[in-house]
PDB file of C-alpha atoms in Angstrom:
ATOM      1  CA  MET A 239       8.023  -1.922  -8.362  1.00  0.00           C
ATOM      2  CA  LYS A 240       8.649  -3.303 -11.830  1.00  0.00           C
ATOM      3  CA  LYS A 241       5.597  -3.381 -14.072  1.00  0.00           C
ATOM      4  CA  ASP A 242       5.882  -7.133 -14.609  1.00  0.00           C
ATOM      5  CA  LEU A 243       5.518  -7.705 -10.849  1.00  0.00           C
ATOM      6  CA  ILE A 244       2.253  -5.754 -10.688  1.00  0.00           C
ATOM      7  CA  SER A 245      -0.419  -7.757 -12.409  1.00  0.00           C
ATOM      8  CA  ASN A 246      -4.135  -7.774 -11.883  1.00  0.00           C
ATOM      9  CA  ASP A 247      -4.096 -11.503 -11.083  1.00  0.00           C
ATOM     10  CA  VAL A 248      -2.130 -10.558  -7.950  1.00  0.00           C
ATOM     11  CA  GLN A 249      -4.216  -7.501  -7.064  1.00  0.00           C
ATOM     12  CA  LEU A 250      -7.687  -8.866  -7.848  1.00  0.00           C
ATOM     13  CA  SER A 251      -9.586 -11.925  -6.666  1.00  0.00           C
ATOM     14  CA  PRO A 252     -10.973 -14.287  -9.335  1.00  0.00           C
ATOM     15  CA  GLU A 253     -14.267 -12.396  -8.924  1.00  0.00           C
ATOM     16  CA  GLY A 254     -12.543  -9.085  -9.730  1.00  0.00           C
ATOM     17  CA  LYS A 255     -12.518  -7.709  -6.165  1.00  0.00           C
ATOM     18  CA  LEU A 256      -9.465  -5.637  -5.197  1.00  0.00           C
ATOM     19  CA  ILE A 257      -7.544  -7.571  -2.534  1.00  0.00           C
ATOM     20  CA  HIS A 258      -4.013  -6.095  -2.765  1.00  0.00           C
ATOM     21  CA  LEU A 259      -3.168  -2.560  -3.891  1.00  0.00           C
ATOM     22  CA  LEU A 260       0.298  -2.761  -5.432  1.00  0.00           C
ATOM     23  CA  GLY A 261      -0.135  -0.175  -8.155  1.00  0.00           C
ATOM     24  CA  LEU A 262      -2.779   1.664 -10.161  1.00  0.00           C
ATOM     25  CA  GLU A 263      -1.916   0.514 -13.665  1.00  0.00           C
ATOM     26  CA  GLY A 264      -4.528  -1.830 -15.087  1.00  0.00           C
ATOM     27  CA  LEU A 265      -7.206  -1.070 -12.495  1.00  0.00           C
ATOM     28  CA  SER A 266     -10.641  -0.171 -13.804  1.00  0.00           C
ATOM     29  CA  LYS A 267     -12.254   3.238 -13.420  1.00  0.00           C
ATOM     30  CA  ASN A 268     -14.643   1.659 -10.881  1.00  0.00           C
ATOM     31  CA  HIS A 269     -11.745   0.367  -8.765  1.00  0.00           C
ATOM     32  CA  LEU A 270      -9.999   3.752  -8.852  1.00  0.00           C
ATOM     33  CA  THR A 271     -13.203   5.629  -7.989  1.00  0.00           C
ATOM     34  CA  HIS A 272     -13.830   3.246  -5.082  1.00  0.00           C
ATOM     35  CA  ILE A 273     -10.300   3.814  -3.727  1.00  0.00           C
ATOM     36  CA  LEU A 274     -10.669   7.607  -3.987  1.00  0.00           C
ATOM     37  CA  ASN A 275     -14.091   7.551  -2.298  1.00  0.00           C
ATOM     38  CA  ILE A 276     -12.702   5.566   0.625  1.00  0.00           C
ATOM     39  CA  ALA A 277      -9.727   7.938   0.899  1.00  0.00           C
ATOM     40  CA  ASP A 278     -12.046  10.960   0.838  1.00  0.00           C
ATOM     41  CA  GLY A 279     -13.984   9.529   3.780  1.00  0.00           C
ATOM     42  CA  LEU A 280     -10.801   9.352   5.848  1.00  0.00           C
ATOM     43  CA  ILE A 281     -10.257  13.128   5.764  1.00  0.00           C
ATOM     44  CA  ASP A 282     -12.035  15.480   8.183  1.00  0.00           C
ATOM     45  CA  ASP A 283     -13.409  18.935   7.295  1.00  0.00           C
ATOM     46  CA  ALA A 284     -10.088  20.574   8.231  1.00  0.00           C
ATOM     47  CA  GLY A 285      -8.216  18.316   5.785  1.00  0.00           C
ATOM     48  CA  ASN A 286      -6.636  16.124   8.451  1.00  0.00           C
ATOM     49  CA  LEU A 287      -6.543  12.343   8.461  1.00  0.00           C
ATOM     50  CA  LYS A 288      -9.189  10.970  10.832  1.00  0.00           C
ATOM     51  CA  LYS A 289      -8.418   8.115  13.164  1.00  0.00           C
ATOM     52  CA  SER A 290     -10.441   5.160  11.971  1.00  0.00           C
ATOM     53  CA  LYS A 291     -10.700   1.387  12.006  1.00  0.00           C
ATOM     54  CA  ALA A 292     -10.720   1.222   8.186  1.00  0.00           C
ATOM     55  CA  LEU A 293      -7.716  -1.123   8.053  1.00  0.00           C
ATOM     56  CA  ASP A 294      -8.239  -2.903  11.376  1.00  0.00           C
ATOM     57  CA  ASP A 295      -6.732  -6.421  11.272  1.00  0.00           C
ATOM     58  CA  MET A 296      -5.059  -5.682   7.919  1.00  0.00           C
ATOM     59  CA  SER A 297      -1.376  -5.318   7.178  1.00  0.00           C
ATOM     60  CA  VAL A 298       0.324  -2.605   5.151  1.00  0.00           C
ATOM     61  CA  ALA A 299       3.831  -3.227   3.828  1.00  0.00           C
ATOM     62  CA  ASN A 300       5.844  -0.191   2.791  1.00  0.00           C
ATOM     63  CA  LEU A 301       8.600  -1.088   0.327  1.00  0.00           C
ATOM     64  CA  PHE A 302      11.222   1.546  -0.346  1.00  0.00           C
ATOM     65  CA  PHE A 303      14.022   1.015  -2.843  1.00  0.00           C
ATOM     66  CA  GLU A 304      15.874   4.164  -1.754  1.00  0.00           C
ATOM     67  CA  PRO A 305      16.183   6.013   1.561  1.00  0.00           C
ATOM     68  CA  SER A 306      13.148   8.224   2.113  1.00  0.00           C
ATOM     69  CA  THR A 307      12.647   9.064   5.778  1.00  0.00           C
ATOM     70  CA  ARG A 308       9.904  11.668   5.376  1.00  0.00           C
ATOM     71  CA  THR A 309       7.815   9.623   2.932  1.00  0.00           C
ATOM     72  CA  ARG A 310       8.257   6.386   4.901  1.00  0.00           C
ATOM     73  CA  ASN A 311       7.216   8.098   8.142  1.00  0.00           C
ATOM     74  CA  THR A 312       4.203   9.738   6.472  1.00  0.00           C
ATOM     75  CA  PHE A 313       3.030   6.394   5.073  1.00  0.00           C
ATOM     76  CA  GLU A 314       3.581   4.730   8.449  1.00  0.00           C
ATOM     77  CA  ILE A 315       1.567   7.397  10.294  1.00  0.00           C
ATOM     78  CA  ALA A 316      -1.295   7.087   7.797  1.00  0.00           C
ATOM     79  CA  ALA A 317      -1.374   3.302   8.194  1.00  0.00           C
ATOM     80  CA  LYS A 318      -1.330   3.532  11.988  1.00  0.00           C
ATOM     81  CA  ARG A 319      -4.143   6.109  12.031  1.00  0.00           C
ATOM     82  CA  THR A 320      -6.308   3.693  10.077  1.00  0.00           C
ATOM     83  CA  SER A 321      -5.506   0.872  12.561  1.00  0.00           C
ATOM     84  CA  ALA A 322      -3.355  -1.155  10.150  1.00  0.00           C
ATOM     85  CA  ASN A 323      -0.494  -3.387  11.152  1.00  0.00           C
ATOM     86  CA  ILE A 324       2.560  -1.835   9.527  1.00  0.00           C
ATOM     87  CA  ILE A 325       5.640  -3.469   8.049  1.00  0.00           C
ATOM     88  CA  ASN A 326       8.442  -1.250   6.746  1.00  0.00           C
ATOM     89  CA  VAL A 327      10.812  -3.079   4.405  1.00  0.00           C
ATOM     90  CA  ASP A 328      14.161  -1.429   3.798  1.00  0.00           C
ATOM     91  CA  LEU A 329      15.168  -2.943   0.470  1.00  0.00           C
ATOM     92  CA  ALA A 330      18.539  -1.185   0.552  1.00  0.00           C
ATOM     93  CA  ASN A 331      19.465  -3.471   3.468  1.00  0.00           C
ATOM     94  CA  SER A 332      17.450  -6.538   2.502  1.00  0.00           C
ATOM     95  CA  ALA A 333      18.254  -9.919   1.019  1.00  0.00           C
ATOM     96  CA  THR A 334      18.121  -8.332  -2.449  1.00  0.00           C
ATOM     97  CA  LYS A 335      21.774  -7.468  -1.771  1.00  0.00           C
ATOM     98  CA  LYS A 336      22.427 -11.232  -1.899  1.00  0.00           C
ATOM     99  CA  ASN A 337      20.684 -11.440  -5.295  1.00  0.00           C
ATOM    100  CA  GLU A 338      17.476 -12.774  -3.737  1.00  0.00           C
ATOM    101  CA  SER A 339      14.497 -11.745  -5.843  1.00  0.00           C
ATOM    102  CA  LEU A 340      12.169  -8.996  -4.653  1.00  0.00           C
ATOM    103  CA  LEU A 341       9.279 -11.461  -4.471  1.00  0.00           C
ATOM    104  CA  ASP A 342      11.335 -13.821  -2.290  1.00  0.00           C
ATOM    105  CA  THR A 343      12.396 -10.976  -0.011  1.00  0.00           C
TER     106      THR A 343
END
């Protein structure tokens, strides 16, 4: 995603709470540590992703600008194992081809 589309006013609430993770740039050390601690708790002792309800009733949108079957499937599996609703957006075949902006797509 272009840097100008990833701003902290989109990712953070007015109180500074992380509400959308669109990128890491501009996030504080505390936000990054919190994200890593949550991720660490999702891995079992054998290094496998645990099934959890961490993202229950939340949606995850995967946006890919280029074909990437393995990465897209890996991200989708991770989202499903954490009980997220998953949306895969194929930008190569989206309305961006009709010059619609990424934000409008």
